[in-house]
Short mmCIF file of C-alpha atoms in Angstrom, two decimals:
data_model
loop_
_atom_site.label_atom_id
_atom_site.label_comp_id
_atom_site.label_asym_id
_atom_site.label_seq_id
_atom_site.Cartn_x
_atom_site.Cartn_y
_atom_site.Cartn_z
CA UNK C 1 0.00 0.00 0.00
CA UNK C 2 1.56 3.26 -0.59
CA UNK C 3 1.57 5.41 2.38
CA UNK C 4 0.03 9.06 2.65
CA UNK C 5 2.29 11.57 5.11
CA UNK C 6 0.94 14.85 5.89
CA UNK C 7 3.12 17.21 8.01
CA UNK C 8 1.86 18.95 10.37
CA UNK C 9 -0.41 17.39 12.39
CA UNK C 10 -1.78 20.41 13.26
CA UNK C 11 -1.48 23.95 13.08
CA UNK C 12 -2.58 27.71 14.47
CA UNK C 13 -2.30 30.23 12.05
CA UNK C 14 -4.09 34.07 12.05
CA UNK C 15 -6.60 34.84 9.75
CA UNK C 16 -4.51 36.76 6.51
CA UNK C 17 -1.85 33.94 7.25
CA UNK C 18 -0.50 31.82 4.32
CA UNK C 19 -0.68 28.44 5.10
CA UNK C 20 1.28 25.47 3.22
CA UNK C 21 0.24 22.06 4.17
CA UNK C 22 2.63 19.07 2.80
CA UNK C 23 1.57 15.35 1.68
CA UNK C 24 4.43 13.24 0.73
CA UNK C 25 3.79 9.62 -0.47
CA UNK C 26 5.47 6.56 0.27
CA UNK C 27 6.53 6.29 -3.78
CA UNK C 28 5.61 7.70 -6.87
CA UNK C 29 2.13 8.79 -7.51
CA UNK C 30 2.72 11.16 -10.28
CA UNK C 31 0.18 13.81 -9.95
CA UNK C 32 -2.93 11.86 -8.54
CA UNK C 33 -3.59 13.75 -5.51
CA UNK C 34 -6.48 15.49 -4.25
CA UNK C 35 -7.05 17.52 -1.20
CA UNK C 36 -9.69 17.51 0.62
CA UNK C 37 -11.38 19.98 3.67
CA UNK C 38 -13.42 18.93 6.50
CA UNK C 39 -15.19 20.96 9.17
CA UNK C 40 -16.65 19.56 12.52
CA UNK C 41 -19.75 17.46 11.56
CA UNK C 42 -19.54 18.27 8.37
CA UNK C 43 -18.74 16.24 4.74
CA UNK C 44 -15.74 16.16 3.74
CA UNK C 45 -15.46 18.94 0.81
CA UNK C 46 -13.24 18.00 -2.27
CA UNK C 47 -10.46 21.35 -2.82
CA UNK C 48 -7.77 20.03 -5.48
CA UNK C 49 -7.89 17.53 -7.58
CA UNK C 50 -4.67 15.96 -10.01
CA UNK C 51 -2.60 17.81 -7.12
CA UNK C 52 -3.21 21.19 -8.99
CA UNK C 53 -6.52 21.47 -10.38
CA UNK C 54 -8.96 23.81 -8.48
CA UNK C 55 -12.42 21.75 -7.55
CA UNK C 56 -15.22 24.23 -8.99
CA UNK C 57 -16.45 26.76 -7.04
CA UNK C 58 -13.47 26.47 -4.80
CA UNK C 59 -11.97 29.90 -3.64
CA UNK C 60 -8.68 31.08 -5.47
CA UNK C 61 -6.78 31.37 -2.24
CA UNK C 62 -6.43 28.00 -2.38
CA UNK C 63 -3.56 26.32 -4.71
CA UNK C 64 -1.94 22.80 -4.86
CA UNK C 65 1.02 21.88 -6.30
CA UNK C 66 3.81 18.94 -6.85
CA UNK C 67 4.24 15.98 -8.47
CA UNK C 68 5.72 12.45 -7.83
CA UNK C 69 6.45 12.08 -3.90
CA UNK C 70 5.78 15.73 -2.53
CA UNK C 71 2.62 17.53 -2.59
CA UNK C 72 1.80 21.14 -1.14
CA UNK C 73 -1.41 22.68 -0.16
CA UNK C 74 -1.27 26.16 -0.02
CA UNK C 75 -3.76 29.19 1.52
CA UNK C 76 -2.87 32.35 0.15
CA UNK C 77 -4.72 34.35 3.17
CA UNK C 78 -6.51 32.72 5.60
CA UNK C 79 -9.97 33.10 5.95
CA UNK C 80 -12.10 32.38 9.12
CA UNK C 81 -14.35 29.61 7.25
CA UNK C 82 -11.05 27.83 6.36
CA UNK C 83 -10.24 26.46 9.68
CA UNK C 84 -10.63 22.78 9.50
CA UNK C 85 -8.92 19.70 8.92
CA UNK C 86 -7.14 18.84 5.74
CA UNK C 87 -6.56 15.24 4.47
CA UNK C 88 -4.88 14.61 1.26
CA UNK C 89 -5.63 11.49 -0.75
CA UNK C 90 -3.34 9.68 -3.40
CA UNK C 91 -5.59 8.01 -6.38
CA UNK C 92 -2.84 6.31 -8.22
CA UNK C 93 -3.78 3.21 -6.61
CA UNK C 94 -6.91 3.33 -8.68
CA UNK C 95 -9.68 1.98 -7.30
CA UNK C 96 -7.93 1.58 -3.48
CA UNK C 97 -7.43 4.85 -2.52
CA UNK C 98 -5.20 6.11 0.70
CA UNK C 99 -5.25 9.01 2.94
CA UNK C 100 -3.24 11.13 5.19
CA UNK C 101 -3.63 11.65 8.11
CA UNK C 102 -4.97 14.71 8.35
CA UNK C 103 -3.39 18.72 9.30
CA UNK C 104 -5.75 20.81 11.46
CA UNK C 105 -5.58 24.49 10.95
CA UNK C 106 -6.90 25.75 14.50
CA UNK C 107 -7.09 29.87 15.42
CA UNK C 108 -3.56 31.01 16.51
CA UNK H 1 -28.08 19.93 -5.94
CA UNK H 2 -26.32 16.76 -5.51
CA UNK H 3 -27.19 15.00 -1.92
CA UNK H 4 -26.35 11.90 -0.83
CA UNK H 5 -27.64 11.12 2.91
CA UNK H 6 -26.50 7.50 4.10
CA UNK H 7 -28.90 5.59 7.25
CA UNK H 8 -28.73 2.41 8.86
CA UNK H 9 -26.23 4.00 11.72
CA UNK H 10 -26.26 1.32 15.09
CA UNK H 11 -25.01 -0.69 17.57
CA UNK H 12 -24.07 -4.40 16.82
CA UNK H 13 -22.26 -6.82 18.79
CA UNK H 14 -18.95 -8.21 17.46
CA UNK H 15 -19.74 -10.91 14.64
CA UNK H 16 -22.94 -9.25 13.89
CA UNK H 17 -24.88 -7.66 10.52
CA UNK H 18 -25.63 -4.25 9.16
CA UNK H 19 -26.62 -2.78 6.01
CA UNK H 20 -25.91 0.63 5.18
CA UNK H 21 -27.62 2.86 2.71
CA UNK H 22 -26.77 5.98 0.53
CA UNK H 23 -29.78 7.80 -1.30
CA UNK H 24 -28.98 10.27 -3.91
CA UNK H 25 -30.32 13.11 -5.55
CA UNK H 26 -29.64 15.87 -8.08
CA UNK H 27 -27.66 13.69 -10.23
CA UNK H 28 -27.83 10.61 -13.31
CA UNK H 29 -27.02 8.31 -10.01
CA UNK H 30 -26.78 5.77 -12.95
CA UNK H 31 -23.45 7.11 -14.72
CA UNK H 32 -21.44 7.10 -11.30
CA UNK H 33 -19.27 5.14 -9.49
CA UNK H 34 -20.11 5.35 -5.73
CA UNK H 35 -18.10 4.31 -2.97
CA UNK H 36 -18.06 3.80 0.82
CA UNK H 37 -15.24 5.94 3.28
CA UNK H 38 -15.02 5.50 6.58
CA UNK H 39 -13.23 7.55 9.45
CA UNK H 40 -12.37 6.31 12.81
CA UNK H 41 -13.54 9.15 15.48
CA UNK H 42 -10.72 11.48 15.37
CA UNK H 43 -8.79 10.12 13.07
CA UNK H 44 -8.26 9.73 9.34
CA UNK H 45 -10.10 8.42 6.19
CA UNK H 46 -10.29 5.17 4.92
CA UNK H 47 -11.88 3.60 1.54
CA UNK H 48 -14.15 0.99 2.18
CA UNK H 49 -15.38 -0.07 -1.14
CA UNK H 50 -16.62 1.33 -4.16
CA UNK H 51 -19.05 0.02 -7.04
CA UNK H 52 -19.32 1.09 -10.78
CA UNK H 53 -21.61 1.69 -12.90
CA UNK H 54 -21.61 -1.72 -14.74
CA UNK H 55 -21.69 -3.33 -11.18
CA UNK H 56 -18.24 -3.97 -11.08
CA UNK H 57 -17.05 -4.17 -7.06
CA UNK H 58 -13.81 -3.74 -5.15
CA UNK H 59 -12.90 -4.09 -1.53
CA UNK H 60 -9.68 -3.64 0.08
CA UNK H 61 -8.09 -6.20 1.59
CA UNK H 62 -8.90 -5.72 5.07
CA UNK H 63 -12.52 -5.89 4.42
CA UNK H 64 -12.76 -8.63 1.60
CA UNK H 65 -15.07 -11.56 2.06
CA UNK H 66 -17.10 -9.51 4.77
CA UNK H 67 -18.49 -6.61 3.43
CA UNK H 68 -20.72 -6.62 -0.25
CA UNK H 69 -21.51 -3.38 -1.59
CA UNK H 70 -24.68 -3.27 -4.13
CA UNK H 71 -26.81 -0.66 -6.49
CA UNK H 72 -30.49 0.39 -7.28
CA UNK H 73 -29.73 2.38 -10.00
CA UNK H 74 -33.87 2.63 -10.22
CA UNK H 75 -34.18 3.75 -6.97
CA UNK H 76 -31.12 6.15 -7.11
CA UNK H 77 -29.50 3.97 -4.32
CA UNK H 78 -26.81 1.70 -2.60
CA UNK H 79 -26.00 -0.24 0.09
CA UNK H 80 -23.17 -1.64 2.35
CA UNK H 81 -24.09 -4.92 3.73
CA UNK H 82 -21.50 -5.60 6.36
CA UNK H 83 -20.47 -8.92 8.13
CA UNK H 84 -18.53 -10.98 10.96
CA UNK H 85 -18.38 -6.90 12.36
CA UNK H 86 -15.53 -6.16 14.08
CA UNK H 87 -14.29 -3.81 16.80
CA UNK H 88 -11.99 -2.09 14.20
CA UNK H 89 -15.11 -1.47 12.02
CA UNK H 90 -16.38 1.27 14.45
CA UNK H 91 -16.21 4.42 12.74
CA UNK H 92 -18.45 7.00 10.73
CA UNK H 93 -19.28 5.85 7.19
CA UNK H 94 -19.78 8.46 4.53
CA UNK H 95 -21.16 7.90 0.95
CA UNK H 96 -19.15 8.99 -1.60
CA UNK H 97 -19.48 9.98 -5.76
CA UNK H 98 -16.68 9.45 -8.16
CA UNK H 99 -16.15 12.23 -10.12
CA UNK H 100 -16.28 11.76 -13.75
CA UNK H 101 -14.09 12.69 -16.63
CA UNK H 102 -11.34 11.86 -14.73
CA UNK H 103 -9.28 8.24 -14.95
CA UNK H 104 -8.40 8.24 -10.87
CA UNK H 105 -10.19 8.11 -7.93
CA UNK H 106 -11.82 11.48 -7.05
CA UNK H 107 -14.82 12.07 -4.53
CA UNK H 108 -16.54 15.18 -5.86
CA UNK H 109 -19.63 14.80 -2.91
CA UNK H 110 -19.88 13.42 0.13
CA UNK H 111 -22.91 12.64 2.54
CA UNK H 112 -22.86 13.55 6.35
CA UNK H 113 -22.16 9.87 7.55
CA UNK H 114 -23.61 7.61 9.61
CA UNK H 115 -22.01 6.15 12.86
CA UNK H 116 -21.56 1.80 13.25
CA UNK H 117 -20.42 0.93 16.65
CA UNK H 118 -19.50 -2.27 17.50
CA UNK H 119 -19.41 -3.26 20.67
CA UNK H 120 -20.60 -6.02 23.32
#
């Protein structure tokens, strides 16, 4: 199974903060990487998909990039609704999926 | 406005039987590939199963030969029936689409979830 790595754990940041997340995999996965947020209660919402590509009606501040082992999500300025957890998910295992293990951006 | 809203959520001893459900709306349920995610309380995601739209099943190896996943395309539907339950199977299962146009594994919409405990 390849293994998903997401550093850190956990964060605080200030709202207008940038915020870079990091997923590395376990081996190559080319670009099949999607990111994910998740708010208390709350479904899991889809962010980036093929580690770069912006889910529709996803904000702008919100970028992905890398390729192969190491994987960034970034937040340009941090927004109040955007604290939540963040799981990344490799998909070049297709159809057996694997997560990380999630990075929660909490109110520095 | 895609939904998908799961039931069946309960308590079953170890060994025991449940059947989950997922019923959707807003979408050609029929052209989709629909899956099964669960997550531990607190901690991360894992992929429980997903079927396609010709019928076509896959588990992962943990769960093989206990859990069958199935479709009503007619009634916009599908199910997890799940097995010889274990301890480790307590977590909050979401229903989840596969996103078309694309040849990996992306969940475009997720359902709330729906809590199995397993316990004595």
């Amino acid at each position: 199974d390849i293994q998903m790595t997401q550093s850190p754990s956990s964060l605080s940041a200030s709202v207008g903060d940038r915020v870079t997340i990091t997923c590395r995999a376990s081996q190559n996965i080319n670009s099949y990487l999607n990111w994910y947020q998740q708010k208390p209660g709350k479904a899991p919402k889809l962010l980036i998909y093929g580690a770069s590509r912006l889910q529709s009606g996803v904000p702008s501040r919100f970028s992905g990039s890398g390729s192969g082992t190491d994987f960034t999500l970034t937040i340009s300025s941090l927004q109040p609704e955007d604290f939540a957890t963040y799981f990344c998910q490799q998909s070049y295992t297709t159809p057996s999926p694997t997560f990380g293990g999630g990075t929660k951006v909490e109110i520095k | 406005e895609v939904q998908l809203v799961e039931s069946g959520a309960g308590l079953v001893q170890p060994g025991g039987s449940l059947r989950l459900s997922c019923a959707a709306s807003g979408f050609t349920f029929s052209d989709y590939d629909m899956h099964w995610v669960r997550q531990v309380t607190g901690k991360g995601l894992e992929w429980v199963s997903v079927i396609g739209t010709a019928g076509d099943t896959y588990f992962p190896d943990s769960i093989k030969g206990r859990f069958t996943i199935s479709r009503e395309n007619a009634k916009s539907s599908f199910h997890l029936q799940m097995d010889s339950l274990r301890a480790g199977d307590t977590a909050v299962y979401y229903c989840a689409r596969g996103a078309r146009g694309v040849a990996y594994v992306v969940f475009d919409y997720w359902g709330l979830g729906t809590l199995v405990t397993v316990s004595s």
